[in-house]
Coordinates of C-alpha atoms in Angstrom, one line a residue:
M13 CA -6.7 10.2 -53.3
G14 CA -8.8 8.1 -51.0
I15 CA -6.7 5.0 -51.7
K16 CA -3.4 6.9 -50.9
H17 CA -4.9 8.2 -47.7
S18 CA -6.0 4.8 -46.6
R19 CA -2.6 3.3 -47.4
R20 CA -0.9 6.1 -45.5
A21 CA -3.2 5.5 -42.5
L22 CA -2.6 1.8 -42.6
K23 CA 1.2 2.4 -42.8
E24 CA 1.1 4.7 -39.8
A25 CA -1.0 2.3 -37.8
I26 CA 1.5 -0.6 -38.6
Q27 CA 4.4 1.6 -37.6
G28 CA 2.6 2.7 -34.4
Y29 CA 1.9 -1.0 -33.4
L30 CA 5.5 -1.9 -34.2
F31 CA 6.7 0.8 -31.7
L32 CA 4.2 -0.5 -29.2
L33 CA 5.1 -4.1 -29.6
P34 CA 7.9 -4.3 -27.0
T35 CA 5.6 -2.7 -24.4
L36 CA 2.7 -4.8 -25.3
F37 CA 4.9 -7.9 -25.1
V38 CA 6.0 -7.0 -21.6
L39 CA 2.4 -6.2 -20.5
L40 CA 1.0 -9.4 -21.9
T41 CA 3.9 -11.6 -20.6
F42 CA 4.3 -10.2 -17.1
I43 CA 1.0 -8.6 -16.2
V44 CA -2.0 -9.8 -18.2
G45 CA -0.8 -13.3 -18.7
P46 CA -0.1 -14.0 -15.0
I47 CA -3.5 -12.5 -14.1
F48 CA -5.3 -14.9 -16.3
Y49 CA -3.1 -17.8 -15.2
A50 CA -3.8 -17.1 -11.6
L51 CA -7.5 -17.0 -12.4
F52 CA -7.2 -20.4 -14.1
L53 CA -5.3 -21.8 -11.0
A54 CA -8.0 -20.5 -8.6
F55 CA -10.5 -23.0 -10.1
H56 CA -8.1 -26.0 -9.9
K57 CA -6.4 -28.1 -7.3
V58 CA -2.8 -27.7 -8.4
Q59 CA 0.1 -30.1 -7.9
L60 CA 3.1 -28.5 -9.6
L61 CA 5.5 -31.2 -8.3
G62 CA 5.0 -34.9 -8.8
G63 CA 3.4 -34.7 -12.2
Q64 CA -0.3 -34.7 -10.9
G65 CA -1.1 -31.5 -12.8
F66 CA -4.4 -29.7 -12.5
D67 CA -7.7 -30.9 -11.3
F68 CA -10.7 -28.7 -11.9
I69 CA -12.7 -28.2 -8.6
G70 CA -14.9 -25.2 -9.5
L71 CA -15.5 -22.8 -6.7
R72 CA -14.2 -25.0 -3.9
N73 CA -11.1 -22.9 -3.4
F74 CA -13.2 -19.8 -2.9
S75 CA -15.7 -21.6 -0.6
R76 CA -12.7 -22.8 1.5
I77 CA -11.9 -19.2 2.4
T78 CA -15.2 -19.0 4.3
V79 CA -14.1 -21.8 6.7
D80 CA -10.4 -21.1 6.9
Q81 CA -9.7 -19.5 10.3
R82 CA -6.2 -18.3 9.3
A83 CA -7.7 -16.6 6.3
H84 CA -10.2 -14.8 8.5
I85 CA -7.4 -13.7 10.8
A86 CA -5.3 -12.5 7.9
I87 CA -8.2 -10.5 6.4
W88 CA -8.9 -9.0 9.8
N89 CA -5.3 -8.0 10.4
T90 CA -5.0 -6.5 6.9
L91 CA -8.2 -4.5 7.3
K92 CA -7.2 -3.2 10.7
Y93 CA -3.8 -2.3 9.3
V94 CA -5.4 -0.4 6.3
V95 CA -8.0 1.4 8.4
I96 CA -5.4 2.7 10.9
V97 CA -2.4 3.3 8.6
V98 CA -4.0 5.0 5.6
P99 CA -5.8 7.9 7.4
I100 CA -2.8 8.6 9.8
Q101 CA -0.2 8.6 7.0
T102 CA -2.4 10.8 4.8
I103 CA -3.1 13.4 7.6
L104 CA 0.5 13.3 8.7
A105 CA 1.8 13.8 5.2
M106 CA -0.5 16.8 4.6
V107 CA 0.4 18.4 7.9
L108 CA 4.1 18.0 7.4
A109 CA 3.8 19.4 3.9
A110 CA 1.8 22.4 5.1
V111 CA 4.4 23.1 7.8
L112 CA 7.4 22.8 5.5
N113 CA 5.6 25.0 2.9
A114 CA 5.0 27.8 5.4
G115 CA 8.5 29.2 5.2
V116 CA 9.9 27.8 8.5
K117 CA 13.6 28.3 9.1
G118 CA 15.7 25.5 7.8
Q119 CA 12.8 24.0 5.8
K120 CA 15.2 22.5 3.1
F121 CA 17.1 20.7 5.8
F122 CA 13.9 19.3 7.4
R123 CA 12.6 18.2 3.9
I124 CA 15.8 16.1 3.5
I125 CA 15.6 14.6 7.0
Y126 CA 11.9 13.8 6.7
F127 CA 12.4 12.2 3.3
L128 CA 15.3 9.9 4.3
P129 CA 13.1 7.0 5.6
T130 CA 11.5 6.8 2.1
L131 CA 15.0 6.3 0.5
T132 CA 15.8 3.4 2.9
S133 CA 14.9 -0.2 2.0
S134 CA 11.8 -1.5 3.8
A135 CA 13.8 -4.6 4.8
V136 CA 16.5 -2.5 6.4
L137 CA 13.9 -0.4 8.2
T138 CA 12.2 -3.5 9.5
L139 CA 15.5 -4.8 10.8
I140 CA 16.1 -1.5 12.5
F141 CA 12.7 -1.5 14.2
M142 CA 13.2 -5.2 15.2
W143 CA 16.4 -4.2 16.9
M144 CA 14.7 -1.3 18.6
F145 CA 11.8 -3.4 19.9
N146 CA 14.0 -6.4 20.7
Q147 CA 14.3 -7.6 24.4
S148 CA 17.8 -6.3 24.5
G149 CA 17.1 -3.4 22.0
L150 CA 17.1 0.3 22.2
I151 CA 13.7 0.8 23.8
N152 CA 14.3 -1.7 26.6
E153 CA 17.7 -0.2 27.2
M154 CA 16.2 3.2 27.6
L155 CA 13.5 1.8 29.9
S156 CA 16.1 0.0 32.1
S157 CA 18.3 3.1 32.2
I158 CA 15.6 5.1 34.0
G159 CA 14.6 2.2 36.3
L160 CA 11.4 1.0 34.4
P161 CA 10.7 -2.6 33.6
T162 CA 11.5 -4.0 30.2
Y163 CA 9.0 -5.8 27.9
N164 CA 9.0 -8.5 25.3
W165 CA 7.6 -6.2 22.6
L166 CA 7.9 -8.5 19.6
G167 CA 6.6 -11.5 21.6
D168 CA 3.3 -9.8 22.5
P169 CA 0.6 -10.3 19.9
R170 CA -1.0 -7.0 21.0
V171 CA 2.2 -5.0 20.1
A172 CA 3.7 -6.7 17.1
L173 CA 1.2 -5.4 14.4
N174 CA 1.2 -2.0 16.0
A175 CA 5.0 -1.8 15.7
I176 CA 4.7 -2.6 12.0
M177 CA 2.0 0.1 11.7
G178 CA 4.2 2.7 13.3
M179 CA 7.1 1.8 11.2
N180 CA 5.1 2.1 7.9
I181 CA 3.5 5.4 8.9
W182 CA 6.9 6.8 9.7
S183 CA 8.5 5.5 6.4
T184 CA 5.6 6.2 3.9
A185 CA 4.3 9.6 5.2
P186 CA 7.4 11.5 3.9
F187 CA 6.8 10.1 0.3
Y188 CA 3.2 11.4 0.3
M189 CA 4.5 14.6 1.9
I190 CA 6.5 15.3 -1.2
I191 CA 3.4 14.9 -3.4
Y192 CA 1.5 17.3 -1.1
L193 CA 4.4 19.8 -1.3
A194 CA 4.3 19.8 -5.1
A195 CA 0.5 20.4 -5.0
L196 CA 0.8 23.2 -2.5
Q197 CA 2.8 25.2 -5.0
D198 CA -0.3 25.5 -7.2
I199 CA -2.5 27.2 -4.5
P200 CA -2.5 30.9 -5.1
D201 CA -1.0 33.1 -2.3
S202 CA -3.9 35.6 -2.9
L203 CA -6.3 33.1 -1.2
Y204 CA -4.2 33.1 2.0
E205 CA -3.8 36.9 1.8
A206 CA -7.6 37.4 1.5
A207 CA -8.1 35.0 4.4
E208 CA -5.7 37.1 6.5
L209 CA -7.5 40.2 5.7
D210 CA -10.7 38.5 7.0
G211 CA -8.9 37.7 10.3
A212 CA -8.4 34.0 9.7
N213 CA -5.6 32.4 11.8
A214 CA -3.3 29.6 10.5
F215 CA -5.6 26.8 11.5
K216 CA -8.6 28.4 9.8
K217 CA -6.6 29.0 6.6
F218 CA -5.4 25.4 6.7
M219 CA -8.9 24.0 7.0
S220 CA -10.7 26.4 4.7
I221 CA -8.1 26.8 1.9
T222 CA -5.4 24.1 2.1
V223 CA -7.5 21.0 2.7
P224 CA -10.2 21.8 0.1
S225 CA -7.6 22.7 -2.5
L226 CA -5.8 19.4 -1.9
K227 CA -8.8 17.2 -2.3
P228 CA -7.8 15.7 -5.7
V229 CA -4.3 15.0 -4.4
T230 CA -5.7 13.5 -1.2
S231 CA -7.9 11.2 -3.3
F232 CA -4.8 10.0 -5.1
V233 CA -2.8 9.6 -1.9
I234 CA -5.6 7.6 -0.3
I235 CA -5.9 5.3 -3.3
M236 CA -2.1 4.7 -3.4
G237 CA -2.2 4.1 0.3
L238 CA -5.0 1.6 0.1
I239 CA -3.3 -0.4 -2.6
G240 CA 0.0 -0.4 -0.8
T241 CA -1.3 -1.3 2.7
F242 CA -3.5 -4.1 1.4
Q243 CA -0.4 -5.7 -0.1
L244 CA 1.7 -5.6 3.1
F245 CA 4.1 -8.5 3.0
D246 CA 7.8 -7.9 3.5
Q247 CA 7.7 -6.2 6.9
S248 CA 5.3 -8.9 8.3
Y249 CA 7.5 -11.6 6.8
I250 CA 10.7 -10.3 8.3
F251 CA 9.1 -9.5 11.7
S252 CA 7.8 -13.0 12.1
A253 CA 10.3 -15.0 10.0
G254 CA 7.5 -15.9 7.6
S255 CA 5.2 -17.4 10.2
G256 CA 2.9 -14.4 10.8
G257 CA 3.4 -14.7 14.6
P258 CA 3.3 -14.3 17.4
N259 CA -0.1 -16.0 17.5
N260 CA -0.9 -14.9 13.9
S261 CA -0.9 -11.3 15.0
T262 CA 1.2 -10.2 12.0
L263 CA -0.4 -12.6 9.5
T264 CA -1.6 -10.6 6.4
V265 CA -3.4 -11.8 3.4
V266 CA -0.3 -11.6 1.1
L267 CA 1.8 -13.4 3.7
L268 CA -0.9 -16.1 3.9
I269 CA -0.9 -16.4 0.0
Y270 CA 2.9 -16.8 0.1
Q271 CA 2.6 -19.6 2.7
Y272 CA -0.1 -21.5 0.8
A273 CA 1.7 -21.0 -2.5
F274 CA 5.3 -21.9 -1.6
K275 CA 5.3 -23.7 1.8
N276 CA 2.3 -26.0 1.6
I277 CA 2.1 -28.8 -1.0
G278 CA -1.0 -28.8 -3.3
T279 CA -2.4 -25.5 -2.2
M280 CA -1.3 -23.3 -5.1
G281 CA -4.8 -23.1 -6.4
Y282 CA -6.1 -22.0 -3.0
A283 CA -3.4 -19.4 -2.9
A284 CA -4.5 -18.1 -6.3
A285 CA -8.1 -17.9 -5.0
L286 CA -6.9 -15.8 -2.0
A287 CA -5.0 -13.6 -4.4
M288 CA -8.1 -13.1 -6.6
T289 CA -10.2 -12.3 -3.5
L290 CA -7.7 -9.7 -2.3
A291 CA -7.7 -8.1 -5.8
V292 CA -11.5 -7.8 -5.6
I293 CA -11.3 -6.3 -2.1
I294 CA -8.7 -3.7 -3.3
M295 CA -10.9 -2.8 -6.4
I296 CA -14.0 -2.4 -4.2
A297 CA -12.1 -0.2 -1.7
T298 CA -10.6 1.9 -4.5
W299 CA -14.0 2.3 -6.2
L300 CA -15.7 3.3 -2.9
Q301 CA -13.0 5.9 -2.3
R302 CA -13.3 7.3 -5.8
K303 CA -17.1 7.4 -5.5
F304 CA -16.9 9.2 -2.1
A305 CA -14.3 11.7 -3.5
Q306 CA -16.6 12.4 -6.5
E307 CA -19.5 13.0 -4.2
E308 CA -17.4 15.4 -2.1
S309 CA -16.3 17.4 -5.1
L310 CA -19.9 17.7 -6.3
N311 CA -21.0 19.1 -2.9

């Protein structure tokens, strides 16, 4: 009996791994393998063209980050982008969801309208915003039509990154709004009815019932926002034509990795070191957020 049972268990295990084999192959080939290869590159000076191959240089690629001024600018721009965009898009998404869940007239229409930016390609949205902020674009046309002076928005380092921030908040908040809308359906109406009997107004109900009930969803939204904002690339690339300008104001870590990996010769290893550093920063930020959320739930 024991032998039959062990054979059956072995057969089931083999069948299970056979079913998992395609997924495991994809994971190993396109996720796990590239991670280890990038880690390998980070400790080497890499010359992919010309046949020079790989030269082991230890931690020199990582120590170079500490003296690379463009890396410092890219990290600062990315951190500033994360610190501003993540809280605003999270709060905006929650407020929009609460408003659309309150039974306002035409809420289905507004849900569709608010969600449209999420359905549009980020490249297309970037081109639209570039046209709006162009010297001959919509914003300057509106300013000139009412007699106000125009401005070179995209050429000003103080404005360029802020324009990308505004565009991303506008385009990503509706996606998280849908997540909040789904979560709001699980909050019992009896809680709001009891709060009304106690004389609570709409703001007090929102702060005392809605926000605490949505803490697990908010934690998820913040983590997804952190991962997405730290990896900002396409909008910055299109805005600056790949340069990170004007004056490195839109240079992000991922854009800098791209420049070192594919535009500069012999710096693929340094680009891999930057990528590993960014991965560590994202993991630390995610861990801190999860730890903070757990402490809040315990309190």
